Amino acid sequence: MKIGIVCYPTYGGSGVVATELGKALAKEGHKVHFITYSQPTRLDYFSENLFYHEVIIKEYPLFEYPPYEIALASRMVDVVQHEKLDILHVHYAIPHASAALLAKQILATKGIVIPVVTTLHGTDITLVGKDVTYEPVVTYAINQSDAVTAVSNSLRQDTYDLFDITKEITVIPNFVDLNRFKKQKKDHFKKAICPNGEKLIVHTSNFRKVKRVEDVIKVFCQVSKQMPVKLFLIGDGPERSELEQFTRDNCSFEDIRFLGKMSKVEEVLSVSDLFIMTSEKESFGLAALEAMACEVPLISTNAGGLVELNIDGETGYVCEIGDIDRMAEKAIHILDDRNLNTFKAAALKRAKLFELSKILPLYEQVYKEVL
Ligand code: GMT
């Protein structure tokens, strides 16, 4: 098949899923054309089956807000027509789904039929999408797509609850490539970071308010009073500088490191003992799945789809949003040497259920159905 993939090319989870899916489809022999405003972060090697088409946004004095959606739709028309695509798969409803439908209508006037598959990822539904500013267009775009997928049962249900949806939504969970995300031997690295045998706690995110990263630091502060630990915060985003200040004011700064964006996050995950995800909304929690694949147990909230990933008492613990005391208590329990290896093994076992090779055919099946 010739598949066009539209996504955000940045570090967000939806862009990661879209890019990894495209790369996997290309390995299966499909021709995959990415249509985005810059090179997707994880599209970092050459393959004869992978193509990248940039969406050019022209500035004009009249435009206070350049019309990105129109530029994107025009580029989709161009690529579908000239590369003879069979299908358009758009990730994150806003504005990708409505732009794809506009492209589909334009192409229909030229006698070209192009099915549109929309994958809902999370905040396009639970935060941004439901706002009155976008809701009517999101509802229309979901209902008019040829197929719609959501990354968890929770997100599927949220979509039905928050919008007037007439379309069937298929759940296809996030996936992990276990060839890349696996525990690597990095003992020297662990010794350098934790010279006195400290346990390493890690969090990765895009540091938005919805992630409640401050809670991660609060949990860490409590745990550090009971046992020797270090905290690595990976990623970047709008809350980062405030969080650094919060850390200086409230905790021992030398035990916490902000590492920024990392391309080889699996190397740090390989030496980590616990991942903490404190989000108030989280449709799936891809970063947590990647950690689990590297044998890292999870303390998470019960937001969204996290309960579909983290099995309470087995792969880690699930806590109420903002319940710092329980998170700290459970973190200490997991990090106890008598328990840690059992939790690590369970985390890996669970991650294996979301292995790329199990999830890829589900997307291919959706493509076959709409075609
Ligand atoms: O929250 C992020 O990290 C970014 C966001 C996105 O759309 O780029 O992620 C969402 O999609 C991921 C991939 O499907 C999910 O694993 C995340 O749980 C989801 N984030 C939220 O729902 C907050």
mmCIF file of C-alpha atoms and ligand atoms in Angstrom:
data_model
loop_
_atom_site.group_PDB
_atom_site.id
_atom_site.type_symbol
_atom_site.label_atom_id
_atom_site.label_comp_id
_atom_site.label_asym_id
_atom_site.label_seq_id
_atom_site.Cartn_x
_atom_site.Cartn_y
_atom_site.Cartn_z
ATOM 1 C CA MET A 1 0.000 0.000 0.000
ATOM 2 C CA LYS A 2 0.981 3.644 -0.418
ATOM 3 C CA ILE A 3 0.159 5.334 2.870
ATOM 4 C CA GLY A 4 0.280 9.048 3.710
ATOM 5 C CA ILE A 5 0.914 9.765 7.405
ATOM 6 C CA VAL A 6 0.179 13.180 8.885
ATOM 7 C CA CYS A 7 1.362 13.947 12.420
ATOM 8 C CA TYR A 8 3.066 16.457 14.689
ATOM 9 C CA PRO A 9 6.765 15.958 14.041
ATOM 10 C CA THR A 10 7.859 17.041 17.511
ATOM 11 C CA TYR A 11 8.556 15.037 20.679
ATOM 12 C CA GLY A 12 4.880 14.412 21.671
ATOM 13 C CA GLY A 13 3.583 10.875 21.956
ATOM 14 C CA SER A 14 1.279 11.112 18.935
ATOM 15 C CA GLY A 15 4.196 12.012 16.655
ATOM 16 C CA VAL A 16 6.272 9.171 18.091
ATOM 17 C CA VAL A 17 3.488 6.617 17.514
ATOM 18 C CA ALA A 18 2.860 7.914 13.981
ATOM 19 C CA THR A 19 6.558 7.828 13.055
ATOM 20 C CA GLU A 20 7.248 4.402 14.567
ATOM 21 C CA LEU A 21 4.132 3.041 12.842
ATOM 22 C CA GLY A 22 5.301 4.476 9.509
ATOM 23 C CA LYS A 23 8.769 2.993 9.928
ATOM 24 C CA ALA A 24 7.301 -0.427 10.778
ATOM 25 C CA LEU A 25 4.918 -0.298 7.798
ATOM 26 C CA ALA A 26 7.863 0.591 5.548
ATOM 27 C CA LYS A 27 9.745 -2.471 6.833
ATOM 28 C CA GLU A 28 6.722 -4.570 5.844
ATOM 29 C CA GLY A 29 7.097 -3.265 2.284
ATOM 30 C CA HIS A 30 4.505 -0.464 2.263
ATOM 31 C CA LYS A 31 5.497 2.927 0.810
ATOM 32 C CA VAL A 32 5.030 5.484 3.588
ATOM 33 C CA HIS A 33 4.848 9.216 2.910
ATOM 34 C CA PHE A 34 5.096 11.564 5.914
ATOM 35 C CA ILE A 35 3.409 14.923 5.383
ATOM 36 C CA THR A 36 4.442 17.331 8.170
ATOM 37 C CA TYR A 37 5.875 20.823 8.716
ATOM 38 C CA SER A 38 9.305 19.473 9.682
ATOM 39 C CA GLN A 39 11.197 16.192 9.714
ATOM 40 C CA PRO A 40 9.642 13.897 12.388
ATOM 41 C CA THR A 41 12.094 13.508 15.285
ATOM 42 C CA ARG A 42 12.242 9.714 15.075
ATOM 43 C CA LEU A 43 12.480 9.626 11.264
ATOM 44 C CA ASP A 44 16.236 9.379 11.467
ATOM 45 C CA TYR A 45 17.411 6.935 8.806
ATOM 46 C CA PHE A 46 17.088 6.253 5.108
ATOM 47 C CA SER A 47 14.803 3.593 3.683
ATOM 48 C CA GLU A 48 13.689 3.230 0.088
ATOM 49 C CA ASN A 49 10.112 2.951 1.372
ATOM 50 C CA LEU A 50 10.098 6.140 3.475
ATOM 51 C CA PHE A 51 9.364 9.613 2.080
ATOM 52 C CA TYR A 52 9.052 13.029 3.688
ATOM 53 C CA HIS A 53 7.003 15.900 2.238
ATOM 54 C CA GLU A 54 7.295 19.230 4.006
ATOM 55 C CA VAL A 55 4.289 21.479 4.475
ATOM 56 C CA ILE A 56 5.471 24.980 3.584
ATOM 57 C CA ILE A 57 3.728 27.795 5.405
ATOM 58 C CA LYS A 58 4.045 31.118 3.610
ATOM 59 C CA GLU A 59 4.040 34.303 5.675
ATOM 60 C CA TYR A 60 1.968 37.212 4.358
ATOM 61 C CA PRO A 61 1.517 40.630 6.031
ATOM 62 C CA LEU A 62 -2.253 40.149 6.190
ATOM 63 C CA PHE A 63 -1.976 36.884 8.115
ATOM 64 C CA GLU A 64 -1.607 37.389 11.810
ATOM 65 C CA TYR A 65 -2.172 33.611 12.005
ATOM 66 C CA PRO A 66 -0.838 31.778 8.907
ATOM 67 C CA PRO A 67 -3.550 29.305 7.718
ATOM 68 C CA TYR A 68 -1.656 26.081 8.444
ATOM 69 C CA GLU A 69 -4.679 23.849 7.915
ATOM 70 C CA ILE A 70 -5.096 25.106 4.340
ATOM 71 C CA ALA A 71 -1.398 24.673 3.577
ATOM 72 C CA LEU A 72 -1.582 21.141 4.999
ATOM 73 C CA ALA A 73 -4.719 20.236 3.021
ATOM 74 C CA SER A 74 -3.139 21.582 -0.176
ATOM 75 C CA ARG A 75 0.009 19.531 0.451
ATOM 76 C CA MET A 76 -2.103 16.417 1.048
ATOM 77 C CA VAL A 77 -3.895 16.986 -2.270
ATOM 78 C CA ASP A 78 -0.543 17.388 -3.993
ATOM 79 C CA VAL A 79 1.054 14.277 -2.450
ATOM 80 C CA VAL A 80 -2.013 12.013 -2.890
ATOM 81 C CA GLN A 81 -2.261 13.048 -6.538
ATOM 82 C CA HIS A 82 1.398 12.813 -7.477
ATOM 83 C CA GLU A 83 2.447 9.843 -5.349
ATOM 84 C CA LYS A 84 -0.826 8.012 -6.045
ATOM 85 C CA LEU A 85 -1.484 7.285 -2.360
ATOM 86 C CA ASP A 86 -4.085 4.678 -1.391
ATOM 87 C CA ILE A 87 -4.871 6.010 2.058
ATOM 88 C CA LEU A 88 -4.340 8.981 4.389
ATOM 89 C CA HIS A 89 -3.730 8.201 8.066
ATOM 90 C CA VAL A 90 -3.848 11.302 10.275
ATOM 91 C CA HIS A 91 -2.693 11.339 13.899
ATOM 92 C CA TYR A 92 -4.218 13.809 16.397
ATOM 93 C CA ALA A 93 -7.592 15.173 15.353
ATOM 94 C CA ILE A 94 -6.719 18.887 15.400
ATOM 95 C CA PRO A 95 -6.284 20.084 12.703
ATOM 96 C CA HIS A 96 -5.140 16.966 10.871
ATOM 97 C CA ALA A 97 -8.495 15.212 10.540
ATOM 98 C CA SER A 98 -10.421 18.225 9.230
ATOM 99 C CA ALA A 99 -7.555 19.134 6.869
ATOM 100 C CA ALA A 100 -7.602 15.560 5.522
ATOM 101 C CA LEU A 101 -11.351 15.739 4.912
ATOM 102 C CA LEU A 102 -10.916 18.997 3.000
ATOM 103 C CA ALA A 103 -8.216 17.328 0.898
ATOM 104 C CA LYS A 104 -10.508 14.318 0.363
ATOM 105 C CA GLN A 105 -13.302 16.603 -0.936
ATOM 106 C CA ILE A 106 -10.940 18.454 -3.269
ATOM 107 C CA LEU A 107 -9.574 15.174 -4.614
ATOM 108 C CA ALA A 108 -13.127 13.895 -5.185
ATOM 109 C CA THR A 109 -13.667 16.770 -7.642
ATOM 110 C CA LYS A 110 -10.716 15.343 -9.603
ATOM 111 C CA GLY A 111 -12.175 11.845 -9.565
ATOM 112 C CA ILE A 112 -9.739 10.598 -6.904
ATOM 113 C CA VAL A 113 -11.083 8.615 -3.948
ATOM 114 C CA ILE A 114 -8.890 8.653 -0.828
ATOM 115 C CA PRO A 115 -10.005 7.057 2.441
ATOM 116 C CA VAL A 116 -9.100 8.918 5.653
ATOM 117 C CA VAL A 117 -8.171 7.065 8.860
ATOM 118 C CA THR A 118 -8.051 9.247 11.979
ATOM 119 C CA THR A 119 -6.227 8.181 15.147
ATOM 120 C CA LEU A 120 -7.207 9.983 18.340
ATOM 121 C CA HIS A 121 -4.356 10.298 20.815
ATOM 122 C CA GLY A 122 -5.517 12.102 23.922
ATOM 123 C CA THR A 123 -5.534 15.829 24.462
ATOM 124 C CA ASP A 124 -7.063 16.289 20.992
ATOM 125 C CA ILE A 125 -10.168 14.872 22.736
ATOM 126 C CA THR A 126 -9.827 15.304 26.492
ATOM 127 C CA LEU A 127 -8.397 18.829 26.622
ATOM 128 C CA VAL A 128 -8.140 20.906 23.452
ATOM 129 C CA GLY A 129 -10.718 19.200 21.252
ATOM 130 C CA LYS A 130 -13.670 19.469 23.604
ATOM 131 C CA ASP A 131 -13.220 23.238 23.940
ATOM 132 C CA VAL A 132 -15.998 25.179 22.138
ATOM 133 C CA THR A 133 -13.309 26.736 19.951
ATOM 134 C CA TYR A 134 -12.795 23.409 18.167
ATOM 135 C CA GLU A 135 -15.588 21.009 19.210
ATOM 136 C CA PRO A 136 -17.911 21.307 16.146
ATOM 137 C CA VAL A 137 -15.047 20.767 13.701
ATOM 138 C CA VAL A 138 -13.616 17.850 15.709
ATOM 139 C CA THR A 139 -17.052 16.180 15.898
ATOM 140 C CA TYR A 140 -17.538 16.589 12.151
ATOM 141 C CA ALA A 141 -14.033 15.338 11.352
ATOM 142 C CA ILE A 142 -14.433 12.207 13.495
ATOM 143 C CA ASN A 143 -17.863 11.375 12.070
ATOM 144 C CA GLN A 144 -16.756 11.902 8.469
ATOM 145 C CA SER A 145 -13.507 9.928 8.669
ATOM 146 C CA ASP A 146 -13.629 6.539 6.964
ATOM 147 C CA ALA A 147 -12.239 4.873 10.077
ATOM 148 C CA VAL A 148 -11.373 6.140 13.546
ATOM 149 C CA THR A 149 -9.050 4.565 16.078
ATOM 150 C CA ALA A 150 -8.298 5.516 19.683
ATOM 151 C CA VAL A 151 -5.273 4.470 21.727
ATOM 152 C CA SER A 152 -7.213 3.107 24.728
ATOM 153 C CA ASN A 153 -10.698 2.081 25.841
ATOM 154 C CA SER A 154 -10.704 5.099 28.112
ATOM 155 C CA LEU A 155 -10.060 7.499 25.222
ATOM 156 C CA ARG A 156 -12.723 5.772 23.125
ATOM 157 C CA GLN A 157 -15.252 6.240 25.934
ATOM 158 C CA ASP A 158 -14.182 9.875 26.504
ATOM 159 C CA THR A 159 -14.758 10.553 22.810
ATOM 160 C CA TYR A 160 -18.300 9.168 22.985
ATOM 161 C CA ASP A 161 -18.962 11.070 26.230
ATOM 162 C CA LEU A 162 -17.607 14.445 25.114
ATOM 163 C CA PHE A 163 -18.744 14.570 21.465
ATOM 164 C CA ASP A 164 -21.830 13.619 19.488
ATOM 165 C CA ILE A 165 -20.243 10.655 17.717
ATOM 166 C CA THR A 166 -22.029 8.405 15.236
ATOM 167 C CA LYS A 167 -18.916 6.613 14.052
ATOM 168 C CA GLU A 168 -17.563 3.305 15.406
ATOM 169 C CA ILE A 169 -14.207 3.835 17.123
ATOM 170 C CA THR A 170 -11.716 0.948 17.137
ATOM 171 C CA VAL A 171 -9.234 0.711 19.994
ATOM 172 C CA ILE A 172 -5.632 0.107 18.913
ATOM 173 C CA PRO A 173 -3.296 0.581 21.866
ATOM 174 C CA ASN A 174 0.132 2.194 21.733
ATOM 175 C CA PHE A 175 2.994 -0.181 21.035
ATOM 176 C CA VAL A 176 6.693 -0.540 21.790
ATOM 177 C CA ASP A 177 9.591 -1.812 19.723
ATOM 178 C CA LEU A 178 11.273 -4.300 22.052
ATOM 179 C CA ASN A 179 14.361 -4.433 19.844
ATOM 180 C CA ARG A 180 15.050 -0.830 20.793
ATOM 181 C CA PHE A 181 13.421 -0.539 24.227
ATOM 182 C CA LYS A 182 15.095 -3.302 26.205
ATOM 183 C CA LYS A 183 17.326 -3.313 29.241
ATOM 184 C CA GLN A 184 20.880 -2.707 28.078
ATOM 185 C CA LYS A 185 23.981 -3.516 30.119
ATOM 186 C CA LYS A 186 25.002 -0.091 31.404
ATOM 187 C CA ASP A 187 26.390 -0.932 34.861
ATOM 188 C CA HIS A 188 29.255 1.581 34.511
ATOM 189 C CA PHE A 189 26.694 4.290 33.788
ATOM 190 C CA LYS A 190 24.643 3.351 36.868
ATOM 191 C CA LYS A 191 27.788 3.451 39.040
ATOM 192 C CA ALA A 192 28.613 6.924 37.787
ATOM 193 C CA ILE A 193 25.115 8.250 38.490
ATOM 194 C CA CYS A 194 24.463 6.393 41.723
ATOM 195 C CA PRO A 195 27.943 5.804 43.232
ATOM 196 C CA ASN A 196 26.578 4.864 46.651
ATOM 197 C CA GLY A 197 24.028 2.341 45.429
ATOM 198 C CA GLU A 198 21.169 4.853 45.303
ATOM 199 C CA LYS A 199 18.007 3.808 43.460
ATOM 200 C CA LEU A 200 17.224 5.796 40.307
ATOM 201 C CA ILE A 201 13.732 7.219 39.742
ATOM 202 C CA VAL A 202 12.873 8.604 36.305
ATOM 203 C CA HIS A 203 10.146 10.643 34.649
ATOM 204 C CA THR A 204 9.902 11.641 30.995
ATOM 205 C CA SER A 205 7.318 13.983 29.539
ATOM 206 C CA ASN A 206 6.755 17.216 27.677
ATOM 207 C CA PHE A 207 6.419 19.139 30.971
ATOM 208 C CA ARG A 208 2.911 20.423 30.381
ATOM 209 C CA LYS A 209 0.587 21.271 33.292
ATOM 210 C CA VAL A 210 -1.475 18.167 32.578
ATOM 211 C CA LYS A 211 1.549 16.002 33.554
ATOM 212 C CA ARG A 212 1.710 17.406 37.129
ATOM 213 C CA VAL A 213 5.518 16.999 37.185
ATOM 214 C CA GLU A 214 5.598 18.895 40.479
ATOM 215 C CA ASP A 215 3.969 15.795 42.013
ATOM 216 C CA VAL A 216 6.896 13.680 40.790
ATOM 217 C CA ILE A 217 9.276 15.982 42.661
ATOM 218 C CA LYS A 218 7.083 15.934 45.781
ATOM 219 C CA VAL A 219 6.999 12.126 45.763
ATOM 220 C CA PHE A 220 10.760 12.040 45.287
ATOM 221 C CA CYS A 221 11.298 14.418 48.224
ATOM 222 C CA GLN A 222 9.290 12.104 50.499
ATOM 223 C CA VAL A 223 11.048 8.953 49.293
ATOM 224 C CA SER A 224 14.483 10.568 49.675
ATOM 225 C CA LYS A 225 13.807 11.048 53.384
ATOM 226 C CA GLN A 226 13.499 7.259 53.769
ATOM 227 C CA MET A 227 16.153 5.873 51.399
ATOM 228 C CA PRO A 228 19.008 7.010 49.112
ATOM 229 C CA VAL A 229 17.545 7.910 45.696
ATOM 230 C CA LYS A 230 18.219 10.070 42.652
ATOM 231 C CA LEU A 231 15.717 11.548 40.213
ATOM 232 C CA PHE A 232 16.179 12.101 36.477
ATOM 233 C CA LEU A 233 13.652 14.323 34.725
ATOM 234 C CA ILE A 234 13.835 13.868 30.955
ATOM 235 C CA GLY A 235 12.136 16.103 28.407
ATOM 236 C CA ASP A 236 11.320 19.724 28.061
ATOM 237 C CA GLY A 237 8.278 21.953 27.920
ATOM 238 C CA PRO A 238 6.462 24.998 29.241
ATOM 239 C CA GLU A 239 6.682 24.090 32.953
ATOM 240 C CA ARG A 240 10.383 23.298 33.079
ATOM 241 C CA SER A 241 11.823 26.538 34.467
ATOM 242 C CA GLU A 242 9.152 26.762 37.193
ATOM 243 C CA LEU A 243 9.888 23.146 38.116
ATOM 244 C CA GLU A 244 13.597 23.856 38.415
ATOM 245 C CA GLN A 245 12.775 26.709 40.774
ATOM 246 C CA PHE A 246 10.379 24.476 42.740
ATOM 247 C CA THR A 247 13.155 21.892 43.089
ATOM 248 C CA ARG A 248 15.623 24.507 44.370
ATOM 249 C CA ASP A 249 13.108 25.723 46.938
ATOM 250 C CA ASN A 250 11.847 22.359 48.163
ATOM 251 C CA CYS A 251 14.282 19.525 47.656
ATOM 252 C CA SER A 252 17.929 18.581 47.547
ATOM 253 C CA PHE A 253 18.836 19.911 44.121
ATOM 254 C CA GLU A 254 21.993 17.800 43.709
ATOM 255 C CA ASP A 255 19.935 14.580 43.729
ATOM 256 C CA ILE A 256 17.645 15.773 40.929
ATOM 257 C CA ARG A 257 18.800 16.298 37.356
ATOM 258 C CA PHE A 258 16.920 17.859 34.471
ATOM 259 C CA LEU A 259 18.338 16.141 31.395
ATOM 260 C CA GLY A 260 16.321 17.895 28.671
ATOM 261 C CA LYS A 261 15.277 16.104 25.501
ATOM 262 C CA MET A 262 17.180 12.867 24.903
ATOM 263 C CA SER A 263 17.228 10.854 21.701
ATOM 264 C CA LYS A 264 18.425 7.641 23.416
ATOM 265 C CA VAL A 265 16.125 7.619 26.408
ATOM 266 C CA GLU A 266 16.352 3.814 26.544
ATOM 267 C CA GLU A 267 19.924 4.109 27.866
ATOM 268 C CA VAL A 268 18.712 5.944 30.969
ATOM 269 C CA LEU A 269 15.690 3.671 31.307
ATOM 270 C CA SER A 270 18.084 0.693 31.307
ATOM 271 C CA VAL A 271 19.564 1.824 34.628
ATOM 272 C CA SER A 272 16.323 3.112 36.193
ATOM 273 C CA ASP A 273 14.476 1.432 39.044
ATOM 274 C CA LEU A 274 11.147 3.227 38.990
ATOM 275 C CA PHE A 275 9.139 5.385 36.578
ATOM 276 C CA ILE A 276 6.630 7.877 37.956
ATOM 277 C CA MET A 277 3.747 9.237 35.864
ATOM 278 C CA THR A 278 1.593 11.693 37.791
ATOM 279 C CA SER A 279 -0.652 12.971 34.952
ATOM 280 C CA GLU A 280 -4.175 14.238 35.526
ATOM 281 C CA LYS A 281 -5.029 13.197 31.965
ATOM 282 C CA GLU A 282 -3.249 10.425 30.082
ATOM 283 C CA SER A 283 -4.994 8.505 27.348
ATOM 284 C CA PHE A 284 -2.389 5.716 27.257
ATOM 285 C CA GLY A 285 1.051 6.660 28.622
ATOM 286 C CA LEU A 286 3.507 5.662 25.894
ATOM 287 C CA ALA A 287 6.521 6.904 27.906
ATOM 288 C CA ALA A 288 5.519 4.553 30.734
ATOM 289 C CA LEU A 289 5.209 1.604 28.329
ATOM 290 C CA GLU A 290 8.714 2.315 26.983
ATOM 291 C CA ALA A 291 10.015 2.324 30.562
ATOM 292 C CA MET A 292 8.249 -0.968 31.358
ATOM 293 C CA ALA A 293 9.845 -2.542 28.283
ATOM 294 C CA CYS A 294 13.218 -1.666 29.876
ATOM 295 C CA GLU A 295 12.104 -3.506 33.043
ATOM 296 C CA VAL A 296 11.159 -0.392 34.980
ATOM 297 C CA PRO A 297 8.103 -0.669 37.293
ATOM 298 C CA LEU A 298 5.574 2.135 37.365
ATOM 299 C CA ILE A 299 3.884 4.382 39.895
ATOM 300 C CA SER A 300 1.049 6.057 38.015
ATOM 301 C CA THR A 301 -2.159 7.906 38.633
ATOM 302 C CA ASN A 302 -5.498 6.381 37.678
ATOM 303 C CA ALA A 303 -5.987 8.939 34.888
ATOM 304 C CA GLY A 304 -7.453 7.815 31.547
ATOM 305 C CA GLY A 305 -5.898 4.721 30.039
ATOM 306 C CA LEU A 306 -3.102 4.327 32.617
ATOM 307 C CA VAL A 307 -5.160 1.679 34.425
ATOM 308 C CA GLU A 308 -5.221 -0.332 31.196
ATOM 309 C CA LEU A 309 -1.414 -0.395 31.208
ATOM 310 C CA ASN A 310 -0.337 -0.458 34.851
ATOM 311 C CA ILE A 311 -1.642 -3.418 36.850
ATOM 312 C CA ASP A 312 -1.976 -2.318 40.473
ATOM 313 C CA GLY A 313 0.211 -4.392 42.796
ATOM 314 C CA GLU A 314 1.838 -6.228 39.899
ATOM 315 C CA THR A 315 3.635 -3.947 37.429
ATOM 316 C CA GLY A 316 3.655 -1.131 39.991
ATOM 317 C CA TYR A 317 0.891 0.794 41.730
ATOM 318 C CA VAL A 318 -2.021 2.949 40.595
ATOM 319 C CA CYS A 319 -2.833 5.933 42.824
ATOM 320 C CA GLU A 320 -5.404 8.739 42.898
ATOM 321 C CA ILE A 321 -4.320 11.899 41.075
ATOM 322 C CA GLY A 322 -2.389 14.081 43.543
ATOM 323 C CA ASP A 323 -2.140 11.424 46.284
ATOM 324 C CA ILE A 324 1.534 12.108 47.027
ATOM 325 C CA ASP A 325 1.594 10.130 50.301
ATOM 326 C CA ARG A 326 0.381 6.878 48.727
ATOM 327 C CA MET A 327 2.676 7.303 45.729
ATOM 328 C CA ALA A 328 5.678 7.783 48.037
ATOM 329 C CA GLU A 329 4.670 4.843 50.244
ATOM 330 C CA LYS A 330 4.278 2.555 47.220
ATOM 331 C CA ALA A 331 7.508 3.814 45.643
ATOM 332 C CA ILE A 332 9.402 2.807 48.799
ATOM 333 C CA HIS A 333 7.729 -0.610 48.697
ATOM 334 C CA ILE A 334 8.734 -1.204 45.061
ATOM 335 C CA LEU A 335 12.299 0.035 45.597
ATOM 336 C CA ASP A 336 12.825 -2.346 48.518
ATOM 337 C CA ASP A 337 15.388 -4.927 47.324
ATOM 338 C CA ARG A 338 13.082 -7.726 48.484
ATOM 339 C CA ASN A 339 10.416 -6.598 45.953
ATOM 340 C CA LEU A 340 12.171 -4.788 43.133
ATOM 341 C CA ASN A 341 13.058 -7.705 40.851
ATOM 342 C CA THR A 342 9.516 -9.121 40.980
ATOM 343 C CA PHE A 343 8.063 -5.765 39.894
ATOM 344 C CA LYS A 344 10.712 -5.394 37.168
ATOM 345 C CA ALA A 345 9.895 -8.821 35.709
ATOM 346 C CA ALA A 346 6.156 -8.089 35.786
ATOM 347 C CA ALA A 347 6.680 -4.744 34.031
ATOM 348 C CA LEU A 348 8.549 -6.423 31.177
ATOM 349 C CA LYS A 349 5.969 -9.215 30.918
ATOM 350 C CA ARG A 350 3.183 -6.646 30.590
ATOM 351 C CA ALA A 351 5.119 -4.554 28.031
ATOM 352 C CA LYS A 352 5.484 -7.637 25.824
ATOM 353 C CA LEU A 353 1.705 -7.613 25.280
ATOM 354 C CA PHE A 354 2.129 -4.271 23.491
ATOM 355 C CA GLU A 355 5.009 -5.379 21.262
ATOM 356 C CA LEU A 356 5.015 -3.676 17.861
ATOM 357 C CA SER A 357 4.564 -6.946 15.944
ATOM 358 C CA LYS A 358 1.259 -7.577 17.785
ATOM 359 C CA ILE A 359 -0.187 -4.085 17.138
ATOM 360 C CA LEU A 360 0.972 -3.415 13.556
ATOM 361 C CA PRO A 361 -1.462 -5.935 11.972
ATOM 362 C CA LEU A 362 -4.363 -4.165 13.710
ATOM 363 C CA TYR A 363 -3.614 -0.966 11.779
ATOM 364 C CA GLU A 364 -3.110 -2.920 8.545
ATOM 365 C CA GLN A 365 -6.515 -4.525 9.120
ATOM 366 C CA VAL A 366 -8.156 -1.090 9.456
ATOM 367 C CA TYR A 367 -6.500 0.015 6.181
ATOM 368 C CA LYS A 368 -7.765 -3.115 4.411
ATOM 369 C CA GLU A 369 -11.290 -2.527 5.693
ATOM 370 C CA VAL A 370 -11.529 1.083 4.452
ATOM 371 C CA LEU A 371 -9.993 0.199 1.117
HETATM 372 O O1 GMT B 1 0.980 14.020 26.250
HETATM 373 C C1 GMT B 1 1.878 13.805 25.445
HETATM 374 O O2 GMT B 1 2.952 13.317 25.744
HETATM 375 C C2 GMT B 1 1.660 14.165 24.006
HETATM 376 C C3 GMT B 1 0.409 13.606 23.454
HETATM 377 C C4 GMT B 1 0.357 13.755 21.994
HETATM 378 O O3 GMT B 1 -0.733 13.613 21.470
HETATM 379 O O4 GMT B 1 1.335 14.045 21.309
HETATM 380 O O5 GMT B 1 0.328 12.242 23.886
HETATM 381 C C5 GMT B 1 -0.886 11.567 23.855
HETATM 382 O O6 GMT B 1 -0.678 10.549 22.884
HETATM 383 C C6 GMT B 1 0.217 9.496 23.270
HETATM 384 C C7 GMT B 1 0.374 8.556 22.089
HETATM 385 O O7 GMT B 1 -0.837 7.981 21.712
HETATM 386 C C8 GMT B 1 -0.322 8.805 24.517
HETATM 387 O O8 GMT B 1 0.528 7.750 24.900
HETATM 388 C C9 GMT B 1 -0.409 9.848 25.631
HETATM 389 O O9 GMT B 1 -0.977 9.219 26.778
HETATM 390 C C10 GMT B 1 -1.292 11.017 25.218
HETATM 391 N N1 GMT B 1 -1.218 12.086 26.222
HETATM 392 C C11 GMT B 1 -2.280 12.480 26.955
HETATM 393 O O10 GMT B 1 -3.370 11.957 26.868
HETATM 394 C C12 GMT B 1 -2.033 13.587 27.902
#
